[in-house]
Backbone as JSON, one array per atom type, in Angstrom:
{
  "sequence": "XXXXXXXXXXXXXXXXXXXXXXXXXXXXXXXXXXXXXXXXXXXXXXXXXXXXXXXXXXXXXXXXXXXXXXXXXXXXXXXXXXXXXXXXXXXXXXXXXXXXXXXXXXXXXXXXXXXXXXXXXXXXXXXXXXXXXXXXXXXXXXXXXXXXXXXXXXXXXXXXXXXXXXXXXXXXXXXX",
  "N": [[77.93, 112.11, -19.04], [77.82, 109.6, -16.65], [79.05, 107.97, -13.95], [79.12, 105.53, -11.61], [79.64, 104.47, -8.52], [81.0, 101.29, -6.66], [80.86, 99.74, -3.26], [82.17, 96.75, -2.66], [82.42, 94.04, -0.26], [84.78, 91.8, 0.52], [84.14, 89.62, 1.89], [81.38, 88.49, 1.8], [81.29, 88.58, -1.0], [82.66, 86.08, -1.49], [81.5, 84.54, 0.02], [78.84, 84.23, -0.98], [79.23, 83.13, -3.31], [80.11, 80.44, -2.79], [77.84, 79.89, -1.23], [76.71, 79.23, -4.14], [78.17, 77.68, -5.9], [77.79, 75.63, -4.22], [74.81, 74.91, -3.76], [74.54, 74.3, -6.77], [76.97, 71.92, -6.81], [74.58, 70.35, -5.17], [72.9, 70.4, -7.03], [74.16, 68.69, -9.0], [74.05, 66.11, -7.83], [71.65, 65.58, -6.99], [70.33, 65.35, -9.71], [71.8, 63.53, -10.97], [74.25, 63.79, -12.13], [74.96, 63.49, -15.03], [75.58, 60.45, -15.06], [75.28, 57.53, -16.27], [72.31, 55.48, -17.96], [70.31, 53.43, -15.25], [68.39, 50.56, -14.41], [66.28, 50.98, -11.68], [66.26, 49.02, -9.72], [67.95, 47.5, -10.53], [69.02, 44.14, -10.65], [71.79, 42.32, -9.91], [74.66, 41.58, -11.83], [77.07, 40.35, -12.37], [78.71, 38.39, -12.86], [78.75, 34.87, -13.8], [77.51, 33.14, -11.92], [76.01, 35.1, -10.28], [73.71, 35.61, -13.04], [72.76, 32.84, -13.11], [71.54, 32.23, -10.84], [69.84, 35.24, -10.97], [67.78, 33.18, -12.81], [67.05, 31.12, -12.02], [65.77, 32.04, -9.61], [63.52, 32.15, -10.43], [62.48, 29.88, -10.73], [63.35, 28.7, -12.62], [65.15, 25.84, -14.0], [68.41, 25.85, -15.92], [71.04, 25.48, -17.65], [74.36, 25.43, -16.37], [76.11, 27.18, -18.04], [76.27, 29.66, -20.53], [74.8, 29.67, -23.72], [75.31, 31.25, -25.37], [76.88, 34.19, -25.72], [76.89, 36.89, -26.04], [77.78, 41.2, -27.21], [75.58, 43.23, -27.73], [73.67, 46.42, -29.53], [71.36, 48.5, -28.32], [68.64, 49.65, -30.16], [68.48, 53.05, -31.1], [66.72, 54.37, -32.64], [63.2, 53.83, -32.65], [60.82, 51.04, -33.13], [58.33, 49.15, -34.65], [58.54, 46.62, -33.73], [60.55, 46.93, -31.98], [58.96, 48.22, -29.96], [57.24, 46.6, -29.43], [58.5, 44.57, -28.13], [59.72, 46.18, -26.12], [57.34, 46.63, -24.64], [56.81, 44.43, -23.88], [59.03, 43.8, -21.78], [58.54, 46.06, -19.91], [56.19, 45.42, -19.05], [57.41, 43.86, -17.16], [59.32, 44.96, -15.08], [60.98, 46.88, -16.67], [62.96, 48.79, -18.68], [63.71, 49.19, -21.92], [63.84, 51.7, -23.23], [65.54, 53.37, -22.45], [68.12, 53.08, -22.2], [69.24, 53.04, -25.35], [70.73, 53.09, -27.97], [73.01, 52.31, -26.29], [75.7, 50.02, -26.2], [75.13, 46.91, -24.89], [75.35, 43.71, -23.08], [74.37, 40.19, -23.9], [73.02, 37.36, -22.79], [72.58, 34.26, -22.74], [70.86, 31.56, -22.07], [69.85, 27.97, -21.73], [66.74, 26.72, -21.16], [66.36, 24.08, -18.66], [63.59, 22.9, -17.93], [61.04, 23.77, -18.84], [57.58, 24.08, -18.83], [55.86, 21.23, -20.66], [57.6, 21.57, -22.64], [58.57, 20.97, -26.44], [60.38, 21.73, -28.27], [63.91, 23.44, -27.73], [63.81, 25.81, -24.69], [64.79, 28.95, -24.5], [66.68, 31.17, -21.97], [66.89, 35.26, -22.46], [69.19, 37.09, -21.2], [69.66, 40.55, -20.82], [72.54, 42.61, -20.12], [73.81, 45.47, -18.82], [76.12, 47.11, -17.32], [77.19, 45.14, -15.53], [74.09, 45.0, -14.22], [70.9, 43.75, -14.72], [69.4, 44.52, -17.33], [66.95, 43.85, -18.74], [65.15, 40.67, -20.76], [64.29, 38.03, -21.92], [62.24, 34.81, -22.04], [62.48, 32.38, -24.33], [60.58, 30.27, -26.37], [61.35, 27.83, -28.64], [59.69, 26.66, -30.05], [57.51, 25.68, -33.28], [55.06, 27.14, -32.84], [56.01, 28.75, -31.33], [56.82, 31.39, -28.07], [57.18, 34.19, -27.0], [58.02, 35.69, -24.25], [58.24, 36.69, -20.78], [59.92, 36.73, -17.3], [59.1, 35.5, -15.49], [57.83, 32.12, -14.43], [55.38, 30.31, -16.26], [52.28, 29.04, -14.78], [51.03, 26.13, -13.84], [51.63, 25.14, -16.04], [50.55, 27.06, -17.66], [49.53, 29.96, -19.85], [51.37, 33.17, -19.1], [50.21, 36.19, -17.87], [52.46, 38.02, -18.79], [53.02, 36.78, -21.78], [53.8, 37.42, -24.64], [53.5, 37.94, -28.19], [54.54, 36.26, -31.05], [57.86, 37.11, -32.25], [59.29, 38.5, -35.47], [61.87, 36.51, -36.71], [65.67, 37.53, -35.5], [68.65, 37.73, -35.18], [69.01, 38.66, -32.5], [67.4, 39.68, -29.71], [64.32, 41.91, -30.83], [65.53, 43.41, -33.03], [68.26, 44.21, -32.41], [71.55, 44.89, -32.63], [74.17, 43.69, -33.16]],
  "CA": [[78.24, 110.75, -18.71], [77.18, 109.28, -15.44], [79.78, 106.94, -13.28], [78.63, 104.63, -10.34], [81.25, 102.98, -8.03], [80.21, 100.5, -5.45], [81.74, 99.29, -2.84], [82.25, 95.72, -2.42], [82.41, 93.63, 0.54], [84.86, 90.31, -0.69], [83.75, 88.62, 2.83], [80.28, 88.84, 1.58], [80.99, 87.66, -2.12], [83.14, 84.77, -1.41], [80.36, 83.45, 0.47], [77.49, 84.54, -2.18], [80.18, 82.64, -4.5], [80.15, 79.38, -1.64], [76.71, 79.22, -1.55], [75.81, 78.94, -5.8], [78.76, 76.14, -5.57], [77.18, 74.51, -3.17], [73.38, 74.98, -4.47], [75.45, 73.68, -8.1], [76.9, 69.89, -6.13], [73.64, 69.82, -4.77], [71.83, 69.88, -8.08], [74.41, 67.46, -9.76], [73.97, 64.97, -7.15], [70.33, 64.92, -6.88], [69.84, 64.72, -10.81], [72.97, 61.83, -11.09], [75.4, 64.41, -12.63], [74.97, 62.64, -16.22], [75.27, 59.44, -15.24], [74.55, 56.25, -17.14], [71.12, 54.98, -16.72], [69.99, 52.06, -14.65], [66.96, 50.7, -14.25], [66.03, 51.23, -10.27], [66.72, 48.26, -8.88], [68.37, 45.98, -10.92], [69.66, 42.79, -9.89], [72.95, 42.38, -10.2], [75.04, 39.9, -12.84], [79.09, 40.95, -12.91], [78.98, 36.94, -12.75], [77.45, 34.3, -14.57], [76.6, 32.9, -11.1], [74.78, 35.81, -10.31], [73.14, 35.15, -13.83], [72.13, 31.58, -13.0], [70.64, 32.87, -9.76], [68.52, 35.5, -11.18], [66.93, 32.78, -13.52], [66.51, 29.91, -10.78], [64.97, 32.45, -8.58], [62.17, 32.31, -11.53], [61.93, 28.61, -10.84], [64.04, 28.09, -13.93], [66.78, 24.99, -14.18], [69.05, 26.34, -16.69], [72.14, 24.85, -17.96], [75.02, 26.83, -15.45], [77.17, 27.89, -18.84], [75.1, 30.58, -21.32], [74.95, 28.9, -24.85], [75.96, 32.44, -26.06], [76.91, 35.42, -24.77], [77.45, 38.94, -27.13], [77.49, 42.31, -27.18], [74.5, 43.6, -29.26], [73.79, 47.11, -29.46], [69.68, 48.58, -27.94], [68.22, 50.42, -31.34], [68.57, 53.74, -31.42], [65.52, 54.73, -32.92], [62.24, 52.73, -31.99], [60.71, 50.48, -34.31], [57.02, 48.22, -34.54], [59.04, 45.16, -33.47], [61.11, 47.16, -30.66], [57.79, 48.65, -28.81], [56.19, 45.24, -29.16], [59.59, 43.64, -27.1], [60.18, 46.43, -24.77], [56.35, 46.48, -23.99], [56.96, 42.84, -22.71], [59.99, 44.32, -21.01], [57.54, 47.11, -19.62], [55.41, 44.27, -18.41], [58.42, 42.92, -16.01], [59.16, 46.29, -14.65], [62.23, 47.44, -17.18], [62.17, 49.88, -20.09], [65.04, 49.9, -22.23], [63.97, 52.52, -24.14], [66.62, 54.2, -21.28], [69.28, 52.42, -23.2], [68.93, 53.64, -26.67], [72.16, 53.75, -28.59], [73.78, 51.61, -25.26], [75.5, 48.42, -26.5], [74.88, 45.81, -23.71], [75.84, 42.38, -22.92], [73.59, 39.4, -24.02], [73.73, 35.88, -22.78], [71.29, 33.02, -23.4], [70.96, 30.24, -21.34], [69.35, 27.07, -22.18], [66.63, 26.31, -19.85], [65.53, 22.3, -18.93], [62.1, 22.55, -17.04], [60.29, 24.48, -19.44], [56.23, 23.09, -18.75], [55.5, 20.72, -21.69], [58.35, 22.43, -24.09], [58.94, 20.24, -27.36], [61.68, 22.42, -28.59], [64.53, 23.68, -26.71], [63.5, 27.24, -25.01], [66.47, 29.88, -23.73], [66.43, 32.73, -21.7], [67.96, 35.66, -22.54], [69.17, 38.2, -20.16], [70.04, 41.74, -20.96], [72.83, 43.09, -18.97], [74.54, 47.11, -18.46], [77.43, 47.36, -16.64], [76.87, 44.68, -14.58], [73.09, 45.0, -14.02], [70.01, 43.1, -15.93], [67.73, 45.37, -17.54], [66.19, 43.07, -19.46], [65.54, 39.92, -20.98], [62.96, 37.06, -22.32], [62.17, 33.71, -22.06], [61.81, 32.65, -25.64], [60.14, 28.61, -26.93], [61.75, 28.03, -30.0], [58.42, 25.53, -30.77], [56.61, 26.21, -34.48], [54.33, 28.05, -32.46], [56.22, 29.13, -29.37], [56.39, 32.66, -27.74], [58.83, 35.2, -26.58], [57.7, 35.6, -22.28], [58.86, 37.46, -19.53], [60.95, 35.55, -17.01], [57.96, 34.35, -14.85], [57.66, 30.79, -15.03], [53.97, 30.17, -15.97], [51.58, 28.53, -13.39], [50.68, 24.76, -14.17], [52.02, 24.84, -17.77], [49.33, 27.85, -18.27], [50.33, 31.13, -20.22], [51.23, 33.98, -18.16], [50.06, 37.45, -18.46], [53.87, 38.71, -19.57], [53.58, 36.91, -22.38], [54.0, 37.93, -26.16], [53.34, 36.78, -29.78], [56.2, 35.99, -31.47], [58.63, 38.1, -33.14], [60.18, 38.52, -36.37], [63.44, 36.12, -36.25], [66.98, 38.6, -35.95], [69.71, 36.77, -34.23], [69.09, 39.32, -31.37], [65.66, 40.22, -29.69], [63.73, 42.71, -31.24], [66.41, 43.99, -33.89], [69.2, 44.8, -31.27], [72.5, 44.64, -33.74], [75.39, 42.91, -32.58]],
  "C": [[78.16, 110.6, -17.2], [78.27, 108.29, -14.86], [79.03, 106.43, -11.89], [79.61, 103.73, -10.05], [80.19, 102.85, -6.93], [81.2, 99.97, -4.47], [81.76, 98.02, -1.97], [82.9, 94.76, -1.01], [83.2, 92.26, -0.37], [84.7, 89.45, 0.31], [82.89, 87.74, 2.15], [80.35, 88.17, -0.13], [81.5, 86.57, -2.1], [82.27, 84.16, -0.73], [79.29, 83.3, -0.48], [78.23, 83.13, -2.92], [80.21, 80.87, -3.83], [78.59, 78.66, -2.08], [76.39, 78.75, -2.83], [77.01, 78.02, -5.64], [77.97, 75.31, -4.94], [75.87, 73.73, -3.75], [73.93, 73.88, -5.98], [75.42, 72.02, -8.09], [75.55, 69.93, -6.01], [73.0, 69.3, -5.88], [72.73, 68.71, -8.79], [73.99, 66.19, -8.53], [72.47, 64.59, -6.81], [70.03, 64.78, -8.1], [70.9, 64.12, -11.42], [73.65, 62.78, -11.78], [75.82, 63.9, -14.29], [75.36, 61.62, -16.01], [74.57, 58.46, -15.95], [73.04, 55.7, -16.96], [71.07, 53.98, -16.5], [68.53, 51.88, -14.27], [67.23, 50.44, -12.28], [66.39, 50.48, -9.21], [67.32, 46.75, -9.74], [69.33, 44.99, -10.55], [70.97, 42.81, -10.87], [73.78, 40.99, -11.06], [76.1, 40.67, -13.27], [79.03, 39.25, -12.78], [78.33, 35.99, -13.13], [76.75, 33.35, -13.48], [75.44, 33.54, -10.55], [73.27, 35.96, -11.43], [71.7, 34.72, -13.77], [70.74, 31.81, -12.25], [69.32, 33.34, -9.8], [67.49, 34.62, -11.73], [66.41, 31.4, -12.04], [65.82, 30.6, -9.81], [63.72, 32.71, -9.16], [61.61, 31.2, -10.89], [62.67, 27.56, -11.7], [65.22, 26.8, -13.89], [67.4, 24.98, -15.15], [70.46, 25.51, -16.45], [73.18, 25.87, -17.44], [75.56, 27.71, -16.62], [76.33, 28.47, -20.38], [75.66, 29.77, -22.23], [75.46, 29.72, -26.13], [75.92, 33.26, -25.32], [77.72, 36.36, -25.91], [77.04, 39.98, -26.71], [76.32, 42.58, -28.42], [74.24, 45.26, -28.83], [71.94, 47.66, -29.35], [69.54, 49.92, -28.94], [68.11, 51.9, -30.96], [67.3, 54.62, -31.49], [64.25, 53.65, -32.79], [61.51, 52.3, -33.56], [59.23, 49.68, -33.71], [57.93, 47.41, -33.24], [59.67, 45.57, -32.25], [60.1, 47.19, -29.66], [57.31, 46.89, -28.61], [57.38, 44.47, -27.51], [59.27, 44.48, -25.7], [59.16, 46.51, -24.17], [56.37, 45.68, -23.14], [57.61, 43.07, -21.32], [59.16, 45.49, -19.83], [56.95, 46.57, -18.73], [56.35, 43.47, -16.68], [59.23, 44.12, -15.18], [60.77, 46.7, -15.1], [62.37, 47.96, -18.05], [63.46, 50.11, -20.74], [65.06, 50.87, -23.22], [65.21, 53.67, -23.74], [68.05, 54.14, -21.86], [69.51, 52.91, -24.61], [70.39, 53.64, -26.91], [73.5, 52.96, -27.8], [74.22, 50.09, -26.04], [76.0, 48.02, -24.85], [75.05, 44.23, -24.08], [74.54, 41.21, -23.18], [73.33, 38.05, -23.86], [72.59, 35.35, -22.57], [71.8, 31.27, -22.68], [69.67, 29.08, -21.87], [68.53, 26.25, -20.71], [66.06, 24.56, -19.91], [64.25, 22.16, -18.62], [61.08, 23.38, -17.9], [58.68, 23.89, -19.59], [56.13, 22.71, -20.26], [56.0, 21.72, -23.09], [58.43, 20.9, -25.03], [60.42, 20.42, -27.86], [62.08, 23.55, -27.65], [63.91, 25.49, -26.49], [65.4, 27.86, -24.16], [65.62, 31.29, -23.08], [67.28, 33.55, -21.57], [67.82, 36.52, -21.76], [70.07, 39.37, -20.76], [70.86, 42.36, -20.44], [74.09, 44.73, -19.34], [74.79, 47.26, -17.61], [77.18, 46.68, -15.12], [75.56, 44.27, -13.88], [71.96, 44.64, -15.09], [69.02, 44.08, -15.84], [67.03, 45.25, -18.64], [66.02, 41.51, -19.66], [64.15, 39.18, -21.26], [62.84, 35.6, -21.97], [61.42, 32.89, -23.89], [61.71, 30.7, -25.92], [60.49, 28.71, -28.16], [60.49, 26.93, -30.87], [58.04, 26.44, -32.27], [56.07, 27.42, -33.81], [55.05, 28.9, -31.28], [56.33, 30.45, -29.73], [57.41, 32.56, -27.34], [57.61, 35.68, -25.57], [58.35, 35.92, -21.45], [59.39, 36.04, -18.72], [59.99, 34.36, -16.11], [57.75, 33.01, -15.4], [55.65, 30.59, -15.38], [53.26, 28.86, -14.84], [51.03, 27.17, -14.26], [50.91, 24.65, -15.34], [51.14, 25.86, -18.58], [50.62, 29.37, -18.71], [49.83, 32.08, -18.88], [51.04, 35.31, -18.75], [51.24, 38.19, -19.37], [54.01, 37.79, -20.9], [53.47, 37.58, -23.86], [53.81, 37.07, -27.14], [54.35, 36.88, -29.91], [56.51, 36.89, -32.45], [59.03, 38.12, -34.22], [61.46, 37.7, -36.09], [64.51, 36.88, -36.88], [67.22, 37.46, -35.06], [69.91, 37.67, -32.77], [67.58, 39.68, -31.24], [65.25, 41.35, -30.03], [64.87, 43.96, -32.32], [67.36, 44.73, -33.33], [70.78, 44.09, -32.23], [73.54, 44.09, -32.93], [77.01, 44.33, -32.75]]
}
């Protein structure tokens, strides 16, 4: 039988022991330490003035007080009808596939200036923990479309928008 003693310096490991702490914070804080996700820069809405804001900075004149506002819950597993939405969403630079499983806040404003609307349109905004990371502009016409928040240009369609969806009482089968 063979023995090996060593002889340890504990200057020398309490620092070894310093540094991999350290190295450790470093890595939680540069990959968010499990943090929630957010999309990158999203505009902020702890207020339904902040809301209003984001939509009037479309162009939009929206009625100040949402016509609903719920919690709905962002699917889980992806679906035809989800990709088709969050594509749109994709289109406006926000992906809630990030969300998955997240229930989030949903409020629906009723806008007035909508170019040559017949029937009333709304736009809804998506919001996590304070921040919009999502949302549509939807024409409730026979024919109308579900559209990113861009207002279109002389009453013309705009690239963001979409065919129309399946009707759920939430966009793209997002459960309450």
């Amino acid at each position: 039988m063979m023995v090996m003693t060593a002889k340890v310096n504990p200057k020398k490991v309490m620092l070894a022991l310093a540094a991999v702490a350290a190295l450790v914070l470093a890595l939680i804080l540069l990959l968010g330490g499990g943090q929630e996700p957010t999309q990158a820069s999203a505009p902020a809405a702890s207020s339904n003035d902040q809301r209003v804001k984001f939509l009037t900075d479309f162009g939009w004149e929206v009625t100040t007080s949402p016509t609903e506002s719920s919690q709905v819950k962002i699917p889980d597993k992806t679906s035809e009808v989800f990709e088709r939405y969050n594509a749109l969403q994709k289109s406006q630079g926000y992906d809630l596939s990030k969300f998955a499983g997240k229930k989030v806040m949903r409020y629906v404003y009723k806008i007035n200036n909508y170019p040559g609307a017949t029937e009333p349109v709304y736009a809804t905004l998506l919001v996590y923990k304070n921040q919009i990371i999502g949302g549509d502009v939807t024409d409730t016409a026979a024919k109308g479309k579900i559209r990113g928040f861009r207002m279109p240009e002389n009453g013309a369609s705009a690239p963001t928008e979409s065919t129309a969806l399946p009707e759920t009482s939430s966009p793209a089968g997002m459960t309450q």
